[in-house]
Short mmCIF file of C-alpha atoms and ligand atoms in Angstrom, two decimals:
data_model
loop_
_atom_site.label_atom_id
_atom_site.label_comp_id
_atom_site.label_asym_id
_atom_site.label_seq_id
_atom_site.Cartn_x
_atom_site.Cartn_y
_atom_site.Cartn_z
CA ALA A 6 -27.85 68.98 19.54
CA PRO A 7 -26.62 66.72 16.71
CA PRO A 8 -23.19 65.67 17.00
CA PRO A 9 -20.63 67.70 14.85
CA PRO A 10 -19.51 65.65 11.95
CA ALA A 11 -16.29 63.80 12.17
CA TYR A 12 -15.17 64.19 8.56
CA ASP A 13 -15.13 66.96 6.08
CA VAL A 14 -14.48 66.58 2.34
CA GLU A 15 -12.08 69.06 0.73
CA ARG A 16 -9.94 69.47 -2.55
CA GLN A 17 -6.41 69.53 -2.22
CA ASP A 18 -3.68 71.51 -4.29
CA LEU A 19 -0.86 70.47 -1.93
CA ARG A 20 1.69 68.54 -3.77
CA LEU A 21 4.67 66.05 -2.72
CA SER A 22 7.11 69.12 -3.42
CA ASP A 23 5.46 71.03 -0.69
CA VAL A 24 6.38 68.36 1.89
CA GLY A 25 9.82 69.16 3.57
CA GLY A 26 12.31 66.65 3.89
CA LEU A 27 11.06 62.99 3.92
CA THR A 28 13.05 62.23 0.80
CA GLU A 29 13.10 58.65 1.21
CA VAL A 30 9.38 58.41 2.07
CA LYS A 31 8.49 60.41 -1.07
CA LYS A 32 10.55 58.22 -3.33
CA ARG A 33 8.65 55.05 -2.03
CA LEU A 34 5.35 56.48 -2.30
CA ASN A 35 5.97 57.36 -6.00
CA ALA A 36 7.36 54.06 -6.91
CA SER A 37 4.91 51.95 -4.84
CA PHE A 38 1.82 53.67 -4.85
CA LEU A 39 1.75 56.83 -7.02
CA ALA A 40 3.37 55.24 -10.21
CA PRO A 41 1.22 52.10 -10.41
CA LEU A 42 -1.63 54.35 -10.06
CA ARG A 43 -0.94 56.51 -12.76
CA ASN A 44 0.34 53.47 -15.11
CA GLU A 45 -2.25 51.19 -15.98
CA GLU A 46 -0.19 49.26 -18.86
CA LEU A 47 2.41 48.80 -16.32
CA ARG A 48 0.21 47.52 -13.82
CA LYS A 49 -1.52 45.18 -16.18
CA LEU A 50 1.91 43.87 -17.38
CA TYR A 51 2.75 43.04 -13.59
CA GLY A 52 -0.72 41.98 -12.58
CA LYS A 53 -0.58 44.68 -10.02
CA SER A 54 -4.25 45.19 -8.44
CA LEU A 55 -5.35 48.23 -6.85
CA ARG A 56 -6.24 46.53 -3.73
CA GLY A 57 -5.11 47.88 -0.31
CA GLY A 58 -4.06 51.12 1.14
CA LEU A 59 -1.22 52.64 3.16
CA LEU A 60 -0.61 52.91 6.51
CA LEU A 61 1.63 56.16 7.68
CA TYR A 62 3.01 56.19 10.98
CA GLY A 63 5.29 58.05 13.17
CA PRO A 64 5.53 60.63 16.09
CA PRO A 65 2.96 63.23 15.80
CA GLY A 66 3.17 66.56 13.84
CA CYS A 67 5.72 65.07 11.47
CA GLY A 68 3.59 65.29 8.38
CA LYS A 69 1.24 62.31 8.39
CA THR A 70 -1.79 64.34 7.52
CA PHE A 71 0.24 66.65 5.40
CA LEU A 72 1.58 64.03 3.51
CA ALA A 73 -1.88 62.38 2.91
CA LYS A 74 -3.21 65.79 1.62
CA ALA A 75 -0.23 65.81 -0.78
CA ILE A 76 -0.96 62.46 -2.03
CA ALA A 77 -4.63 63.63 -2.79
CA GLY A 78 -3.25 66.59 -4.51
CA GLU A 79 -1.01 64.36 -6.56
CA LEU A 80 -3.83 62.04 -7.49
CA GLY A 81 -6.23 65.20 -8.21
CA ALA A 82 -8.50 63.80 -5.58
CA ALA A 83 -10.80 64.78 -2.89
CA PHE A 84 -9.70 64.56 0.42
CA LEU A 85 -11.91 63.07 3.03
CA HIS A 86 -10.58 63.28 6.49
CA VAL A 87 -11.80 61.09 9.34
CA SER A 88 -10.86 60.86 12.82
CA LEU A 89 -11.57 57.38 13.75
CA ALA A 90 -11.53 58.22 17.33
CA ASP A 91 -14.47 60.64 16.78
CA VAL A 92 -16.37 58.36 14.83
CA LEU A 93 -16.19 55.54 17.48
CA ASP A 94 -16.92 58.46 20.01
CA MET A 95 -19.72 60.26 18.83
CA TYR A 96 -21.94 57.86 17.02
CA ILE A 97 -22.31 55.18 20.01
CA GLY A 98 -24.24 52.31 18.66
CA LYS A 99 -24.11 54.36 15.12
CA SER A 100 -20.52 54.16 14.27
CA GLU A 101 -21.32 50.92 11.93
CA GLN A 102 -23.63 53.15 9.93
CA ASN A 103 -21.33 55.75 10.17
CA VAL A 104 -18.38 53.63 8.48
CA LYS A 105 -20.71 52.59 5.76
CA GLU A 106 -21.67 56.21 4.66
CA LEU A 107 -18.05 57.34 4.86
CA PHE A 108 -17.30 55.09 2.01
CA GLU A 109 -20.30 56.14 0.34
CA ILE A 110 -19.35 59.85 0.71
CA ALA A 111 -15.77 58.65 -0.58
CA ARG A 112 -17.36 56.65 -3.66
CA SER A 113 -19.38 59.56 -4.78
CA SER A 114 -16.79 62.14 -4.48
CA ALA A 115 -14.40 59.77 -6.40
CA PRO A 116 -11.39 59.99 -7.24
CA CYS A 117 -11.28 60.34 -3.48
CA VAL A 118 -8.56 59.92 -0.73
CA LEU A 119 -10.01 58.48 2.41
CA PHE A 120 -7.84 59.28 5.31
CA PHE A 121 -8.36 57.56 8.68
CA ASP A 122 -6.46 59.53 11.69
CA GLU A 123 -5.95 57.89 15.05
CA LEU A 124 -6.29 54.15 13.48
CA ASP A 125 -5.11 53.08 16.47
CA ALA A 126 -8.14 54.02 18.25
CA ILE A 127 -10.09 50.84 16.78
CA GLY A 128 -7.49 48.85 18.29
CA MET A 129 -7.63 50.01 21.59
CA ARG A 130 -11.25 50.37 21.90
CA ARG A 131 -11.57 46.65 20.99
CA SER A 132 -9.59 45.57 24.07
CA GLN A 133 -12.46 47.22 26.07
CA MET A 134 -15.27 46.48 23.65
CA ARG A 135 -18.44 46.26 25.23
CA GLY A 136 -20.81 43.91 23.57
CA SER A 137 -21.27 43.64 19.67
CA SER A 138 -21.52 47.22 18.66
CA GLN A 139 -17.80 47.90 18.55
CA ARG A 140 -17.16 44.62 16.76
CA GLY A 141 -19.78 45.50 14.33
CA THR A 142 -17.97 48.76 13.66
CA VAL A 143 -14.32 46.83 12.97
CA ASN A 144 -16.10 44.25 10.78
CA GLN A 145 -17.91 47.14 8.83
CA LEU A 146 -14.54 48.86 8.25
CA LEU A 147 -12.70 45.72 7.12
CA GLU A 148 -15.84 44.61 4.69
CA GLU A 149 -15.38 48.18 3.18
CA LEU A 150 -11.58 47.97 3.12
CA ASP A 151 -11.89 44.59 1.27
CA GLY A 152 -14.08 46.65 -1.32
CA VAL A 153 -11.20 49.03 -2.32
CA GLY A 154 -10.00 48.38 -5.71
CA SER A 155 -13.01 46.49 -7.17
CA GLU A 156 -16.36 48.47 -6.07
CA ASN A 157 -14.53 51.15 -4.50
CA GLU A 158 -12.88 52.53 -7.60
CA GLY A 159 -11.07 55.52 -7.14
CA VAL A 160 -11.09 55.54 -3.46
CA TYR A 161 -7.86 55.41 -1.95
CA VAL A 162 -7.57 54.23 1.55
CA LEU A 163 -4.81 55.84 3.82
CA GLY A 164 -4.49 55.38 7.68
CA ALA A 165 -2.51 57.14 9.97
CA THR A 166 -1.17 56.47 13.81
CA ASN A 167 1.45 57.30 16.37
CA HIS A 168 0.83 53.90 17.60
CA PRO A 169 1.40 51.18 15.34
CA TRP A 170 1.66 48.59 17.63
CA ASP A 171 -2.00 49.17 18.90
CA VAL A 172 -3.51 49.02 15.19
CA ASP A 173 -5.82 46.01 15.04
CA PRO A 174 -3.78 43.47 12.98
CA ALA A 175 -6.73 42.62 10.97
CA LEU A 176 -6.50 45.95 9.57
CA ARG A 177 -3.14 45.38 8.48
CA ARG A 178 -3.68 41.94 6.16
CA PRO A 179 -2.72 41.71 2.70
CA GLY A 180 -5.13 43.80 0.38
CA ARG A 181 -6.01 46.28 3.43
CA LEU A 182 -3.50 48.60 4.94
CA ASP A 183 -0.98 46.51 3.86
CA ARG A 184 1.91 48.82 3.10
CA THR A 185 3.54 51.09 5.73
CA LEU A 186 5.50 54.40 5.70
CA LEU A 187 7.49 55.23 8.60
CA VAL A 188 7.26 59.29 8.85
CA LEU A 189 9.90 60.52 10.89
CA PRO A 190 10.64 63.80 12.71
CA PRO A 191 12.53 65.88 10.28
CA ASP A 192 16.28 66.09 10.23
CA GLN A 193 18.30 69.22 9.78
CA ALA A 194 17.92 69.42 6.03
CA ALA A 195 13.94 68.37 6.25
CA ARG A 196 13.56 71.36 8.90
CA GLU A 197 15.47 73.76 6.70
CA ALA A 198 12.72 72.65 3.77
CA ILE A 199 10.04 73.13 6.39
CA LEU A 200 10.86 76.48 7.46
CA THR A 201 11.56 77.51 3.79
CA THR A 202 8.33 76.31 2.89
CA HIS A 203 6.42 78.14 5.78
CA LEU A 204 8.45 81.16 5.05
CA ARG A 205 7.89 81.34 1.39
CA SER A 206 4.59 83.46 1.00
CA ARG A 207 5.70 85.84 4.03
CA PRO A 208 7.55 89.13 3.96
CA VAL A 209 10.79 88.08 5.44
CA GLU A 210 14.21 89.96 5.54
CA ARG A 211 17.66 87.98 6.02
CA ILE A 212 16.38 85.16 7.98
CA ASP A 213 19.24 82.64 8.23
CA VAL A 214 17.22 79.18 7.75
CA ARG A 215 20.16 77.27 7.87
CA ARG A 216 20.94 78.15 11.19
CA MET A 217 17.14 78.09 12.56
CA ALA A 218 17.39 74.48 11.27
CA LYS A 219 20.40 73.62 13.16
CA LEU A 220 18.97 75.55 16.24
CA THR A 221 15.76 73.00 16.14
CA ASP A 222 16.75 69.50 16.83
CA GLY A 223 13.85 67.80 18.20
CA TYR A 224 11.23 70.05 16.84
CA SER A 225 8.74 68.58 14.68
CA GLY A 226 7.13 70.06 11.50
CA ALA A 227 4.17 71.27 13.38
CA ASP A 228 6.46 73.09 15.96
CA LEU A 229 8.35 74.71 13.01
CA ALA A 230 5.22 75.76 11.32
CA HIS A 231 4.33 77.09 14.70
CA ILE A 232 7.38 79.14 14.97
CA CYS A 233 6.96 80.78 11.66
CA GLU A 234 3.60 81.53 12.54
CA SER A 235 4.55 83.15 15.96
CA ALA A 236 7.32 85.16 14.27
CA ALA A 237 5.00 86.50 11.80
CA GLU A 238 2.63 87.45 14.60
CA ILE A 239 5.46 89.67 16.17
CA ALA A 240 6.23 91.43 13.10
CA LEU A 241 2.44 91.78 12.46
CA MET A 242 1.84 93.48 16.12
CA ASP A 243 4.55 95.66 15.65
CA SER A 244 3.67 96.95 12.42
CA VAL A 245 0.09 97.30 14.06
CA GLU A 246 1.60 99.36 17.01
CA THR A 247 4.37 101.49 15.08
CA GLY A 248 1.88 101.77 11.89
CA ASN A 249 5.06 101.02 10.26
CA VAL A 250 4.58 97.75 8.13
CA ARG A 251 7.88 95.93 8.52
CA MET A 252 9.58 92.45 7.40
CA ILE A 253 9.72 89.30 9.67
CA THR A 254 13.61 89.13 10.90
CA MET A 255 15.92 86.61 12.36
CA ALA A 256 15.35 88.38 15.68
CA ASP A 257 11.62 87.59 15.42
CA MET A 258 12.22 83.98 14.46
CA GLU A 259 14.66 83.67 17.51
CA ALA A 260 12.20 85.09 19.73
CA ALA A 261 9.41 82.65 18.54
CA LEU A 262 11.84 79.70 19.04
CA ARG A 263 12.18 80.92 22.58
CA ASP A 264 8.67 80.41 23.38
CA VAL A 265 7.99 77.05 21.53
CA ARG A 266 9.09 73.75 23.35
CA PRO A 267 10.42 70.81 21.07
CA SER A 268 7.80 68.19 20.99
CA ILE A 269 9.53 65.14 20.16
CA GLY A 270 11.10 62.94 22.64
CA PRO A 271 13.05 59.85 21.80
CA TRP A 272 10.98 57.99 19.20
P1 LIG B 23 -0.57 63.96 14.03
O1 LIG B 23 -0.20 62.50 14.50
O2 LIG B 23 -0.36 64.91 15.24
O3 LIG B 23 -1.78 64.11 13.49
P2 LIG B 23 0.90 64.62 11.88
O4 LIG B 23 2.00 63.67 11.82
O5 LIG B 23 -0.59 64.34 11.06
O6 LIG B 23 0.39 64.79 13.41
P3 LIG B 23 0.78 67.15 10.29
O7 LIG B 23 -0.77 67.24 10.98
O8 LIG B 23 0.81 66.66 9.16
O9 LIG B 23 1.32 66.10 11.14
O10 LIG B 23 1.53 68.15 10.43
C1 LIG B 23 1.21 69.52 11.34
C2 LIG B 23 1.62 70.43 10.37
O11 LIG B 23 3.03 70.91 10.52
C3 LIG B 23 1.14 70.52 8.82
O12 LIG B 23 -0.02 71.14 8.72
C4 LIG B 23 2.30 71.33 8.16
O13 LIG B 23 1.90 72.66 8.27
C5 LIG B 23 3.67 71.03 9.45
N1 LIG B 23 4.49 70.21 8.63
C6 LIG B 23 4.77 69.22 9.56
N2 LIG B 23 5.55 68.18 8.76
C7 LIG B 23 5.83 68.69 7.64
C8 LIG B 23 6.56 68.43 6.59
N3 LIG B 23 7.18 67.64 6.36
N4 LIG B 23 6.72 69.52 5.55
C9 LIG B 23 5.95 70.83 5.70
N5 LIG B 23 4.89 70.92 6.81
C10 LIG B 23 5.12 70.06 7.63
#
């Protein structure tokens, strides 16, 4: 059977305002990435090129992918999500070709955010590199990255990793993924914002979001999304059982909380 595709193109309607917390990160993103992209006159004035991309790093489940999608949404760009580990694993001997194809797809879908997840995979693979095929992939990626901002007009490259120290330093040189954003676990205010986001379009009744945020130190954004999901499921199952449609309550949230373990250790 042919390998499943390692990527898919989506349109995004997420916005930065949908991202909970991360106030400083969003501010920096606006000032150093989005604003210059949007303002050609200022860019020209300061001689700022469109070269290079962003590297998002931080613990799992804290919103790197979510943030990348919101950036695509803000730019009105397509979102091409690529797991670099998959590209390297699935296309043994073919990944060089595949990297080329990815950038072609991105160019033909421009404006397009090309999002490389698990960017450290290429660093790790490099140390256990067998022969020249992996080196070819790295070099292909570097070559394509160097075209961003010139021939890759309208292609915005973002990378993400949980292990920034494993990312190949060649990928980090000026003009490549040269700007970094640390995406930290949500603090209490951020957790409150994230919980609010995930409950917004659900039927809820007197949920004390502030208290939930207090109780969830060490929980990632993904964990919090999971808690809201589970609470909704409890209420849904109840409604099916009793034939009586009811709201999601604080008791459901607390029950869900007992079942979801916090996934963030020390970082
Ligand atoms: P990984 O390193 O595991 O890929 P990640 O940092 O890319 O993790 P996301 O996939 O962005 O994490 O987050 C998982 C889910 O958690 C999101 O789809 C979203 O529902 C929720 N989430 C995480 N962080 C936030 C946030 N800051 N605001 C709103 N939702 C969030």
